[in-house]
Tab-separated table of C-alpha atoms in Angstrom:
chain	number	residue	atom	x	y	z
A	22	MET	CA	-0.036	-0.008	-0.062
A	23	SER	CA	1.329	3.413	-0.979
A	24	ASP	CA	2.006	6.255	1.465
A	25	VAL	CA	-0.857	8.244	-0.056
A	26	GLU	CA	-3.330	5.441	0.589
A	27	TYR	CA	-2.074	5.045	4.151
A	28	HIS	CA	-2.430	8.851	4.855
A	29	THR	CA	-5.820	8.967	3.341
A	30	LEU	CA	-7.062	6.110	5.492
A	31	MET	CA	-5.519	7.631	8.550
A	32	ILE	CA	-7.215	10.973	7.856
A	33	ILE	CA	-10.555	9.168	7.640
A	34	ALA	CA	-9.824	7.326	10.815
A	35	ILE	CA	-8.984	10.550	12.689
A	36	GLY	CA	-12.042	12.260	11.231
A	37	GLU	CA	-14.424	9.477	12.441
A	38	PHE	CA	-12.648	9.356	15.824
A	39	SER	CA	-12.976	13.100	16.306
A	40	VAL	CA	-16.682	12.988	15.482
A	41	GLY	CA	-17.221	10.144	17.904
A	42	ILE	CA	-15.303	11.815	20.637
A	43	LEU	CA	-17.189	15.066	20.125
A	44	GLY	CA	-20.679	13.334	20.398
A	45	ASN	CA	-19.907	11.010	23.218
A	46	ALA	CA	-17.997	13.687	25.235
A	47	PHE	CA	-21.036	15.996	24.814
A	48	ILE	CA	-23.377	13.363	26.177
A	49	GLY	CA	-21.107	12.740	29.158
A	50	LEU	CA	-20.424	16.447	29.872
A	51	VAL	CA	-24.106	17.473	29.773
A	52	ASN	CA	-25.256	14.690	32.074
A	53	CYS	CA	-22.276	15.199	34.510
A	54	MET	CA	-22.969	18.944	34.717
A	55	ASP	CA	-26.605	18.246	35.336
A	56	TRP	CA	-25.619	15.624	38.011
A	57	ILE	CA	-23.466	18.196	39.736
A	58	LYS	CA	-26.152	20.871	39.572
A	59	ASN	CA	-29.030	18.753	40.829
A	60	LYS	CA	-26.940	16.483	43.181
A	61	LYS	CA	-28.529	13.466	41.577
A	62	ILE	CA	-28.732	11.758	38.236
A	63	ALA	CA	-31.656	10.064	36.468
A	64	PRO	CA	-31.256	6.402	35.543
A	65	ILE	CA	-31.469	7.124	31.800
A	66	ASP	CA	-28.787	9.787	32.074
A	67	LEU	CA	-26.608	7.374	34.060
A	68	ILE	CA	-26.928	4.760	31.278
A	69	LEU	CA	-26.188	7.305	28.567
A	70	THR	CA	-23.172	8.659	30.488
A	71	CYS	CA	-21.646	5.127	31.102
A	72	LEU	CA	-22.328	4.283	27.452
A	73	ALA	CA	-20.656	7.453	26.234
A	74	ILE	CA	-17.539	6.841	28.417
A	75	SER	CA	-17.281	3.292	27.240
A	76	ARG	CA	-17.435	4.336	23.598
A	77	ILE	CA	-14.808	6.991	24.090
A	78	PHE	CA	-12.464	4.319	25.256
A	79	LEU	CA	-13.564	2.028	22.418
A	80	LEU	CA	-12.841	4.735	19.909
A	81	CYS	CA	-9.361	5.303	21.421
A	82	ILE	CA	-8.509	1.587	21.261
A	83	ILE	CA	-9.647	1.246	17.608
A	84	LEU	CA	-7.661	4.344	16.492
A	85	LEU	CA	-4.643	3.168	18.396
A	86	ASP	CA	-4.828	-0.199	16.661
A	87	CYS	CA	-5.050	1.571	13.262
A	88	PHE	CA	-1.919	3.604	14.047
A	89	VAL	CA	-0.023	0.534	15.361
A	90	LEU	CA	-0.979	-1.460	12.301
A	91	ILE	CA	0.214	1.245	9.896
A	92	LEU	CA	3.221	2.779	11.749
A	93	HIS	CA	4.529	-0.029	13.908
A	94	PRO	CA	3.257	-3.384	12.487
A	95	ASP	CA	5.957	-5.321	14.264
A	96	VAL	CA	4.077	-4.735	17.503
A	97	TYR	CA	1.865	-7.503	16.448
A	98	ALA	CA	4.763	-9.938	16.604
A	99	THR	CA	5.319	-9.112	20.290
A	100	GLY	CA	3.412	-10.492	23.154
A	101	LYS	CA	2.755	-7.809	25.692
A	102	GLN	CA	1.675	-4.991	23.466
A	103	MET	CA	-0.681	-7.180	21.442
A	104	ARG	CA	-2.258	-8.684	24.595
A	105	ILE	CA	-2.884	-5.231	26.001
A	106	ILE	CA	-4.560	-3.956	22.880
A	107	ASP	CA	-6.635	-7.094	22.407
A	108	PHE	CA	-7.691	-7.140	26.009
A	109	PHE	CA	-8.915	-3.536	26.071
A	110	TRP	CA	-10.511	-3.699	22.715
A	111	THR	CA	-12.467	-6.814	23.874
A	112	LEU	CA	-13.363	-5.156	27.209
A	113	THR	CA	-14.530	-1.780	25.809
A	114	ASN	CA	-16.302	-3.586	23.073
A	115	HIS	CA	-18.384	-5.811	25.406
A	116	VAL	CA	-18.967	-3.007	27.911
A	117	SER	CA	-20.303	-0.773	25.129
A	118	VAL	CA	-22.606	-3.425	23.857
A	119	TRP	CA	-23.917	-4.394	27.289
A	120	PHE	CA	-24.545	-0.732	28.276
A	121	ALA	CA	-26.433	-0.252	24.903
A	122	THR	CA	-28.483	-3.317	25.724
A	123	CYS	CA	-29.288	-1.873	29.130
A	124	LEU	CA	-30.486	1.242	27.408
A	125	SER	CA	-32.742	-0.879	25.104
A	126	ILE	CA	-34.214	-2.726	28.135
A	127	PHE	CA	-34.731	0.604	30.013
A	128	TYR	CA	-36.648	2.090	27.009
A	129	PHE	CA	-38.726	-1.006	26.859
A	130	LEU	CA	-39.680	-1.180	30.479
A	131	LYS	CA	-40.352	2.640	30.748
A	132	ILE	CA	-42.409	3.002	27.496
A	133	ALA	CA	-44.000	-0.320	26.758
A	134	ASN	CA	-47.585	-1.038	28.085
A	135	PHE	CA	-48.114	-4.543	29.336
A	136	PHE	CA	-49.962	-5.777	32.380
A	137	HIS	CA	-48.163	-9.005	33.113
A	138	PRO	CA	-47.117	-9.128	36.763
A	139	LEU	CA	-43.462	-9.758	35.992
A	140	PHE	CA	-43.336	-6.876	33.614
A	141	LEU	CA	-44.920	-4.518	36.138
A	142	TRP	CA	-42.463	-5.666	38.866
A	143	MET	CA	-39.563	-5.054	36.641
A	144	LYS	CA	-41.014	-1.658	35.599
A	145	TRP	CA	-41.232	-0.632	39.312
A	146	ARG	CA	-37.823	-1.930	40.196
A	147	ILE	CA	-35.764	-0.747	37.154
A	148	ASP	CA	-34.847	2.661	38.446
A	149	ARG	CA	-33.309	1.340	41.683
A	150	VAL	CA	-31.285	-1.508	40.139
A	151	ILE	CA	-29.750	0.332	37.202
A	152	PRO	CA	-26.412	1.193	38.985
A	153	GLY	CA	-26.083	-2.427	40.098
A	154	ILE	CA	-26.841	-3.698	36.607
A	155	LEU	CA	-24.232	-1.472	35.101
A	156	LEU	CA	-21.640	-2.742	37.578
A	157	VAL	CA	-22.494	-6.313	36.788
A	158	CYS	CA	-22.183	-5.651	33.043
A	159	LEU	CA	-18.746	-4.119	33.672
A	160	ALA	CA	-17.623	-7.008	35.809
A	161	PHE	CA	-18.901	-9.632	33.360
A	162	SER	CA	-17.099	-7.875	30.444
A	163	VAL	CA	-13.790	-7.959	32.412
A	164	PHE	CA	-14.315	-11.723	33.088
A	165	ILE	CA	-15.005	-12.671	29.473
A	166	SER	CA	-12.172	-10.502	28.207
A	167	LEU	CA	-9.479	-12.335	30.229
A	168	PRO	CA	-9.254	-15.440	27.984
A	169	VAL	CA	-7.844	-13.150	25.186
A	170	THR	CA	-4.685	-12.494	27.209
A	171	GLU	CA	-4.175	-16.161	27.721
A	172	ASN	CA	-4.620	-17.183	24.019
A	173	LEU	CA	-1.952	-15.231	22.360
A	174	ASN	CA	0.997	-17.714	22.541
A	175	ASP	CA	4.362	-17.405	20.825
A	176	ASP	CA	3.435	-19.664	17.847
A	177	PHE	CA	0.536	-17.434	16.852
A	178	ARG	CA	2.658	-14.285	17.015
A	179	LEU	CA	5.207	-15.853	14.799
A	180	CYS	CA	2.584	-16.843	12.309
A	181	VAL	CA	1.394	-13.203	12.158
A	182	LYS	CA	4.933	-11.896	11.912
A	183	PHE	CA	6.177	-14.193	9.154
A	184	LYS	CA	2.882	-14.780	7.325
A	185	GLN	CA	4.332	-13.115	4.185
A	186	LYS	CA	7.688	-14.880	4.300
A	187	THR	CA	6.986	-18.539	5.020
A	188	ASN	CA	4.516	-21.263	4.247
A	189	LEU	CA	2.102	-22.163	6.982
A	190	THR	CA	3.125	-25.169	8.936
A	191	LEU	CA	0.779	-27.593	10.605
A	192	ARG	CA	1.518	-26.091	14.019
A	193	CYS	CA	0.771	-22.626	12.772
A	194	ARG	CA	-2.466	-23.694	11.210
A	195	GLU	CA	-3.551	-25.508	14.385
A	196	ASN	CA	-2.609	-22.410	16.468
A	197	LYS	CA	-4.550	-20.135	14.226
A	198	ALA	CA	-7.597	-22.361	14.432
A	199	GLN	CA	-7.321	-22.329	18.188
A	200	TYR	CA	-6.979	-18.534	18.238
A	201	ALA	CA	-9.785	-18.017	15.786
A	202	SER	CA	-12.113	-20.214	17.863
A	203	ILE	CA	-11.484	-18.231	21.132
A	204	LYS	CA	-11.662	-14.920	19.165
A	205	VAL	CA	-15.047	-15.836	17.645
A	206	LEU	CA	-16.341	-16.990	20.993
A	207	THR	CA	-15.253	-13.985	23.045
A	208	LEU	CA	-15.868	-11.257	20.474
A	209	ASN	CA	-18.758	-12.471	18.439
A	210	ALA	CA	-20.717	-15.441	20.001
A	211	LEU	CA	-20.917	-13.949	23.424
A	212	ALA	CA	-22.199	-10.695	21.906
A	213	LEU	CA	-25.175	-12.452	20.357
A	214	PHE	CA	-26.872	-12.591	23.761
A	215	PRO	CA	-27.022	-8.808	24.451
A	216	PHE	CA	-27.876	-8.376	20.667
A	217	SER	CA	-30.782	-10.835	21.068
A	218	VAL	CA	-32.048	-9.065	24.177
A	219	SER	CA	-32.040	-5.705	22.345
A	220	LEU	CA	-33.933	-7.294	19.389
A	221	ILE	CA	-36.503	-8.751	21.693
A	222	SER	CA	-36.926	-5.454	23.381
A	223	PHE	CA	-37.412	-3.778	19.932
A	224	LEU	CA	-39.997	-6.424	18.841
A	225	LEU	CA	-41.924	-6.073	22.134
A	226	LEU	CA	-41.883	-2.276	21.648
A	227	ILE	CA	-43.445	-2.786	18.278
A	228	LEU	CA	-46.133	-5.015	19.840
A	229	SER	CA	-46.775	-2.462	22.561
A	230	LEU	CA	-47.074	0.280	19.985
A	231	TRP	CA	-49.484	-1.741	17.851
A	232	ARG	CA	-51.737	-2.522	20.818
A	233	HIS	CA	-51.600	1.149	21.785
A	234	ILE	CA	-52.608	2.353	18.374
A	235	LYS	CA	-55.454	-0.047	18.295
A	236	GLN	CA	-56.717	1.293	21.594
A	237	MET	CA	-56.343	4.864	20.426
A	238	GLN	CA	-58.317	4.098	17.294
A	239	LEU	CA	-61.322	3.164	19.491
A	240	ILE	CA	-61.184	6.655	20.984
A	241	ALA	CA	-60.053	8.975	18.187
A	242	THR	CA	-59.074	8.605	14.520
A	243	GLY	CA	-55.557	9.495	13.732
A	244	ALA	CA	-54.734	10.729	17.119
A	245	ARG	CA	-51.016	11.044	18.004
A	246	ASP	CA	-50.446	11.198	21.758
A	247	PRO	CA	-47.235	11.412	23.851
A	248	SER	CA	-47.167	7.569	24.363
A	249	THR	CA	-47.066	7.039	20.644
A	250	ASP	CA	-44.247	9.581	20.255
A	251	ALA	CA	-42.367	7.931	23.095
A	252	HIS	CA	-42.755	4.509	21.405
A	253	MET	CA	-41.453	5.812	18.179
A	254	GLY	CA	-38.445	7.611	19.713
A	255	ALA	CA	-37.410	4.532	21.617
A	256	MET	CA	-37.847	2.282	18.553
A	257	LYS	CA	-35.627	4.659	16.510
A	258	ALA	CA	-32.877	4.519	19.207
A	259	VAL	CA	-33.016	0.711	19.442
A	260	ILE	CA	-33.186	-0.035	15.669
A	261	SER	CA	-30.340	2.274	14.941
A	262	PHE	CA	-28.199	0.440	17.573
A	263	LEU	CA	-29.186	-2.900	16.070
A	264	LEU	CA	-28.317	-1.840	12.511
A	265	LEU	CA	-25.071	-0.193	13.429
A	266	PHE	CA	-24.199	-3.157	15.622
A	267	ILE	CA	-24.591	-5.605	12.753
A	268	ALA	CA	-22.362	-3.404	10.493
A	269	TYR	CA	-19.833	-3.122	13.265
A	270	TYR	CA	-19.524	-6.815	13.853
A	271	LEU	CA	-19.408	-7.722	10.245
A	272	SER	CA	-16.465	-5.275	9.796
A	273	PHE	CA	-14.852	-6.462	12.939
A	274	LEU	CA	-15.108	-10.099	11.780
A	275	VAL	CA	-13.381	-9.142	8.506
A	276	ALA	CA	-10.629	-7.281	10.398
A	277	THR	CA	-10.129	-10.269	12.770
A	278	SER	CA	-10.034	-12.965	10.111
A	279	SER	CA	-7.711	-10.845	7.940
A	280	TYR	CA	-4.874	-11.302	10.355
A	281	PHE	CA	-4.613	-14.970	9.180
A	282	MET	CA	-4.181	-14.102	5.460
A	283	PRO	CA	-1.281	-12.645	3.543
A	284	GLU	CA	-1.346	-9.048	2.234
A	285	THR	CA	-4.451	-8.099	4.145
A	286	GLU	CA	-3.397	-4.964	6.031
A	287	LEU	CA	-5.720	-2.875	3.794
A	288	ALA	CA	-8.615	-5.157	4.648
A	289	VAL	CA	-8.017	-4.858	8.286
A	290	ILE	CA	-7.755	-1.010	8.211
A	291	ILE	CA	-10.983	-0.696	6.118
A	292	GLY	CA	-12.674	-3.025	8.493
A	293	GLU	CA	-11.678	-0.920	11.377
A	294	LEU	CA	-12.715	2.313	9.561
A	295	ILE	CA	-16.265	0.777	9.215
A	296	ALA	CA	-16.183	-0.332	12.862
A	297	LEU	CA	-15.512	3.313	13.873
A	298	ILE	CA	-18.894	4.292	12.440
A	299	TYR	CA	-20.853	2.378	15.130
A	300	PRO	CA	-19.586	4.212	18.243
A	301	SER	CA	-19.303	7.544	16.459
A	302	SER	CA	-22.638	7.956	14.744
A	303	HIS	CA	-24.912	6.320	17.342
A	304	SER	CA	-24.055	8.997	19.873
A	305	PHE	CA	-25.649	11.642	17.706
A	306	ILE	CA	-28.747	9.563	17.233
A	307	LEU	CA	-29.065	9.291	21.039
A	308	ILE	CA	-28.646	13.088	21.322
A	309	LEU	CA	-31.383	13.759	18.783
A	310	GLY	CA	-33.658	11.282	20.662
A	311	ASN	CA	-33.189	12.767	24.068
A	312	ASN	CA	-34.942	15.977	24.789
A	313	LYS	CA	-32.420	17.323	27.318
A	314	LEU	CA	-29.432	16.520	25.079
A	315	ARG	CA	-31.204	17.851	22.059
A	316	GLN	CA	-31.982	21.191	23.705
A	317	ALA	CA	-28.426	21.468	24.977
A	318	SER	CA	-27.020	20.804	21.594
A	319	LEU	CA	-29.258	23.536	20.125
A	320	ARG	CA	-28.026	26.027	22.708
A	321	VAL	CA	-24.430	25.159	21.937
A	322	LEU	CA	-25.057	25.518	18.152
A	323	LEU	CA	-26.672	28.884	18.658
A	324	LYS	CA	-23.719	30.132	20.802
A	325	VAL	CA	-21.289	28.850	18.175
A	326	THR	CA	-23.217	30.536	15.390
A	327	HIS	CA	-23.341	33.808	17.385
A	328	ALA	CA	-19.677	33.622	18.087
A	329	LEU	CA	-18.847	33.018	14.392
A	330	LYS	CA	-21.098	35.979	13.304
A	331	LYS	CA	-19.418	38.153	15.843
A	332	MET	CA	-16.032	37.189	14.724
A	333	LYS	CA	-17.055	37.859	11.052
A	334	CYS	CA	-18.281	41.270	11.992
A	335	LEU	CA	-14.952	42.102	13.658
A	336	THR	CA	-12.912	40.928	10.712
A	337	PRO	CA	-11.911	43.961	8.525
């Protein structure tokens, strides 16, 4: 790959990283300032803040991996650095996914209308248990990320280092198969559970909305009440997460499997560029779907616009 292509890809990566940091930092800053001002934080704000922080770390790890792959590819032939990068990528990835799943569950419990005793009990308890659930998600993510640090043995690192110089031996193939199986399990298969939970929450929201609309039709034709708007807003947030999540994992699977093939650095980098879209763009969808964050963003835009106009007037 030429220097021009490398520089172009890195500029794109830095651009996606900057946008993601801006959106997630804005969510965290607004909620933290409101927390300090009111001496308390709402459960939805706590989830959004934790999700934003986890995605900031995820963005940093992905960008660091892009820089290492381009500027210092030999790092992947050493043990300690590669283990650290893989561990924190796995950790931040799972934490981000689980926090997003908590957000989907919270939307479902707060907005959906069902009368099952279990649902009503969970709806009543959800505000109190959110901090504990987030801590459990963090602890579980640490636990399932630990096998990554134990799976990167010397044989695999030699395979990565010399994949362009030597033919693959039987030991190398067996080692790659072992690494691939653990990688798929820890980074992909385990993520299917939170994805399934979010999908079920989305489907139940659709069912709740459908039942609510039928009830409203008995009262007034074409009426659009706050409950319907709440359903639609929650469904937009969840479906955007699901779609971006699928694109993220497909690109991540390409990047992961490409380490086992010759001449695939370009595929790895492109996969990581696509992966950056998920934690970067979803934050702005959450901002637009949250009234407090949306109003805060409008105030910031007005102040920035006013400052730019003032600077333009002062310019001779």
